[in-house]
Amino acid sequence: MSTRILVVEDEAPIREMLCFTLQRNDFEPIEAADGREAQAKVIDTPPDLILLDWMLPDISGIDLARRFKKEEATRELPIIMLTARAEEDDKVKGFDVGVDDYVTKPFSPRELSARINAVLRRISPTHGKPNLAAGPLSIDLQSHRVSVDDNTIELGPTEFRLLQFFMSHPERVYSRSQLLDQVWGGNVYIEERTVDVHIRRLRKALTGHHLDRYIQTVRGAGYRFSVRD
Ligand code: CA
């Protein structure tokens, strides 16, 4: 699923350029030409981030940002303000309101998408991270989707974390107690055979695709994830 970005800018050529840039970088742009339209679109097509121009015809960008940051439904929405160089002194005001970042016009497409990705990563650390892959098996860390080639595999939450851990640390043996620490978190008391239960479930989920062999038992030591036999 692509990241949706609301572009609030009254000047049509700039707005179109922004949307074009966003599309080229695999974002899904939504357009708003003024504050009122922006407020409607935020509800109708909830974005993941707002690019907000400082100068708008009906309300200033900063006042609109203040509103979004005040309201429960939009408080968590990251906002990047677009400013002209002359407005740079006002940046402090924006940070007080809770704006996440600024981009000063004119900016390059590369700078814009770098800023967007930086803000999104701050909010969701897995944003833009490369997926984990081993042979035909892959995990999309953003959507938590596990797939073999193009087929999605359903996993329970523990099996998912277990597989994610294994795929991030391939070719290494982990004892049951190490897996408990790493995957369950060391602060809970769980018997070591619980690990075996979840390993079995994980293998079962992978069996249909003949990938259960990736989860290997190392006698007397524990388990290892490996694409080699
Ligand atoms: Ca403007």
Coordinates of C-alpha atoms and ligand atoms in Angstrom, one line a residue:
M1 CA 0.0 0.0 0.0
S2 CA 1.5 3.4 -0.9
T3 CA 1.8 6.3 1.5
R4 CA -0.8 8.9 1.0
I5 CA 0.2 12.5 1.1
L6 CA -2.1 15.5 1.2
V7 CA -0.7 18.5 -0.8
V8 CA -2.2 21.8 0.4
E9 CA -1.1 24.5 -2.0
D10 CA -3.2 27.2 -3.7
E11 CA -0.8 27.8 -6.7
A12 CA -1.8 25.1 -9.2
P13 CA 1.5 24.8 -11.1
I14 CA 3.4 24.3 -7.8
R15 CA 0.7 21.8 -6.6
E16 CA 0.9 19.9 -9.8
M17 CA 4.7 19.8 -9.7
L18 CA 4.5 18.5 -6.1
C19 CA 2.0 15.8 -7.0
F20 CA 4.1 14.8 -10.0
T21 CA 7.2 14.5 -7.8
L22 CA 5.3 12.5 -5.2
Q23 CA 4.0 10.1 -7.8
R24 CA 7.4 9.5 -9.2
N25 CA 8.6 8.6 -5.7
D26 CA 5.8 6.1 -5.2
F27 CA 3.7 8.2 -3.0
E28 CA 0.0 8.7 -3.5
P29 CA -0.8 12.5 -3.7
I30 CA -4.1 14.1 -2.8
E31 CA -4.7 17.7 -3.7
A32 CA -6.2 20.6 -1.8
A33 CA -6.2 24.2 -3.0
D34 CA -7.1 25.8 0.3
G35 CA -7.6 25.3 4.0
R36 CA -11.2 24.3 3.7
E37 CA -10.6 21.7 1.1
A38 CA -7.7 20.4 3.2
Q39 CA -9.9 20.0 6.2
A40 CA -12.4 18.0 4.2
K41 CA -9.8 15.8 2.5
V42 CA -8.2 15.0 5.8
I43 CA -11.4 13.4 6.9
D44 CA -12.5 11.9 3.5
T45 CA -9.2 10.4 2.4
P46 CA -7.0 10.3 5.6
P47 CA -3.4 10.9 4.5
D48 CA -0.2 9.6 6.2
L49 CA 1.4 13.0 5.9
I50 CA 0.5 16.6 5.0
L51 CA 2.6 18.9 2.8
L52 CA 1.3 22.3 3.8
D53 CA 2.0 25.6 2.1
W54 CA 2.6 28.6 4.4
M55 CA 0.6 31.0 2.3
L56 CA -3.0 30.0 1.6
P57 CA -5.9 32.1 0.5
D58 CA -8.4 31.4 3.3
I59 CA -6.3 30.5 6.3
S60 CA -2.6 30.7 6.9
G61 CA -0.7 27.4 6.7
I62 CA 0.4 27.8 10.3
D63 CA -3.1 28.3 11.6
L64 CA -4.2 25.3 9.8
A65 CA -1.3 23.3 11.2
R66 CA -2.3 24.5 14.7
R67 CA -5.8 23.2 14.1
F68 CA -4.7 19.8 12.9
K69 CA -2.3 19.4 15.8
K70 CA -5.1 20.4 18.3
E71 CA -7.7 18.0 17.0
E72 CA -7.8 14.4 18.3
A73 CA -8.3 12.9 14.8
T74 CA -5.4 14.7 13.2
R75 CA -3.0 15.3 16.1
E76 CA -0.6 12.4 15.1
L77 CA -0.5 13.4 11.4
P78 CA 3.0 14.5 10.4
I79 CA 3.1 18.0 8.8
I80 CA 5.9 19.4 6.6
M81 CA 5.5 23.1 5.9
L82 CA 6.4 24.6 2.6
T83 CA 7.9 28.1 3.0
A84 CA 9.4 30.8 0.8
R85 CA 12.8 32.0 1.9
A86 CA 11.2 35.3 3.2
E87 CA 9.2 33.3 5.7
E88 CA 12.1 31.5 7.2
D89 CA 12.1 33.6 10.3
D90 CA 8.6 32.2 11.1
K91 CA 9.9 28.6 11.3
V92 CA 10.2 28.9 15.1
K93 CA 6.5 29.6 15.3
G94 CA 5.8 26.5 13.3
F95 CA 7.9 24.2 15.5
D96 CA 6.0 25.7 18.5
V97 CA 2.8 24.5 16.9
G98 CA 4.2 21.0 16.4
V99 CA 5.1 21.1 12.7
D100 CA 7.5 18.2 12.0
D101 CA 9.7 19.8 9.4
Y102 CA 10.2 22.5 6.7
V103 CA 11.0 22.6 3.1
T104 CA 12.1 26.0 1.7
K105 CA 11.1 26.9 -1.8
P106 CA 12.6 26.3 -4.3
F107 CA 13.5 22.8 -3.5
S108 CA 14.6 19.8 -5.5
P109 CA 12.4 16.8 -5.9
R110 CA 15.1 14.7 -4.3
E111 CA 15.2 17.0 -1.2
L112 CA 11.5 16.9 -0.9
S113 CA 11.2 13.1 -0.9
A114 CA 14.2 12.8 1.4
R115 CA 12.5 15.1 4.0
I116 CA 9.2 13.1 3.6
N117 CA 11.0 9.8 4.2
A118 CA 12.9 11.2 7.2
V119 CA 9.7 12.3 8.9
L120 CA 7.9 9.1 8.1
R121 CA 10.9 7.0 9.4
R122 CA 10.9 9.0 12.7
I123 CA 7.2 8.1 13.1
S124 CA 7.4 4.5 11.9
P125 CA 10.9 3.1 12.2
T126 CA 10.3 0.4 9.6
H127 CA 9.2 2.9 6.9
G128 CA 11.2 2.5 3.7
K129 CA 13.3 -0.3 5.2
P130 CA 14.1 -3.0 2.7
N131 CA 12.1 -6.1 3.1
L132 CA 13.5 -9.2 4.6
A133 CA 13.9 -11.9 2.0
A134 CA 15.3 -15.4 1.9
G135 CA 14.8 -17.4 -1.3
P136 CA 11.1 -17.0 -2.3
L137 CA 10.2 -16.0 1.2
S138 CA 9.8 -12.3 2.1
I139 CA 8.5 -10.1 4.9
D140 CA 7.2 -6.6 4.2
L141 CA 8.1 -4.9 7.4
Q142 CA 5.6 -2.0 6.8
S143 CA 2.5 -4.1 6.2
H144 CA 3.7 -7.1 8.2
R145 CA 2.9 -9.3 5.2
V146 CA 4.7 -12.6 4.8
S147 CA 4.8 -14.1 1.4
V148 CA 6.2 -16.9 -0.7
D149 CA 6.6 -15.6 -4.2
D150 CA 3.3 -13.7 -4.5
N151 CA 1.3 -15.8 -2.1
T152 CA 0.6 -14.4 1.3
I153 CA 1.1 -16.7 4.3
E154 CA -1.0 -16.2 7.5
L155 CA 1.1 -16.3 10.7
G156 CA 0.2 -15.7 14.3
P157 CA 1.8 -12.7 16.0
T158 CA 4.4 -14.8 17.8
E159 CA 5.3 -16.9 14.7
F160 CA 5.6 -13.6 12.8
R161 CA 8.1 -12.2 15.3
L162 CA 10.0 -15.4 15.4
L163 CA 10.3 -15.5 11.6
Q164 CA 11.3 -11.8 11.5
F165 CA 14.0 -12.5 14.1
F166 CA 15.3 -15.5 12.2
M167 CA 15.3 -13.8 8.8
S168 CA 17.2 -10.8 10.3
H169 CA 19.8 -13.2 11.8
P170 CA 20.3 -16.0 9.4
E171 CA 22.9 -18.7 9.6
R172 CA 23.3 -18.5 13.3
V173 CA 22.2 -20.9 16.0
Y174 CA 20.1 -19.6 18.8
S175 CA 19.3 -21.6 22.0
R176 CA 15.7 -21.7 23.3
S177 CA 16.5 -19.2 26.0
Q178 CA 18.2 -16.8 23.6
L179 CA 15.0 -17.0 21.4
L180 CA 12.9 -16.3 24.5
D181 CA 14.9 -13.2 25.2
Q182 CA 15.0 -11.9 21.7
V183 CA 11.5 -12.7 20.5
W184 CA 9.4 -12.8 23.7
G185 CA 11.3 -10.3 25.7
G186 CA 13.3 -11.4 28.7
N187 CA 10.9 -10.1 31.3
V188 CA 8.3 -12.8 31.1
Y189 CA 8.5 -16.2 32.5
I190 CA 7.8 -18.7 29.7
E191 CA 8.9 -22.3 29.6
E192 CA 11.5 -23.2 27.0
R193 CA 9.3 -25.7 25.4
T194 CA 6.9 -22.9 24.4
V195 CA 9.6 -22.1 21.8
D196 CA 9.2 -25.5 20.4
V197 CA 5.5 -25.1 20.1
H198 CA 5.8 -21.9 18.1
I199 CA 8.6 -23.3 16.0
R200 CA 6.3 -26.2 15.1
R201 CA 3.5 -23.7 14.1
L202 CA 5.9 -21.7 12.0
R203 CA 7.2 -24.8 10.2
K204 CA 3.7 -25.9 9.6
A205 CA 2.8 -22.6 8.0
L206 CA 5.8 -22.9 5.7
T207 CA 5.4 -26.6 4.9
G208 CA 2.9 -26.0 2.1
H209 CA 5.6 -24.1 0.2
H210 CA 8.3 -26.6 1.2
L211 CA 10.2 -24.0 3.2
D212 CA 9.9 -25.6 6.6
R213 CA 13.5 -26.8 5.9
Y214 CA 14.6 -23.2 6.5
I215 CA 13.9 -23.6 10.2
Q216 CA 16.5 -26.0 11.2
T217 CA 17.0 -27.9 14.5
V218 CA 20.6 -28.0 15.6
R219 CA 20.9 -30.9 18.0
G220 CA 21.9 -29.9 21.5
A221 CA 22.1 -26.2 20.6
G222 CA 18.8 -24.8 19.4
Y223 CA 17.5 -23.5 16.1
R224 CA 18.9 -21.9 13.0
F225 CA 17.4 -20.1 10.0
S226 CA 19.1 -21.1 6.9
V227 CA 18.3 -21.4 3.2
R228 CA 21.0 -24.0 2.9
D229 CA 20.3 -27.6 3.6
Ligands
CA1 CA 0.6 29.6 -1.6

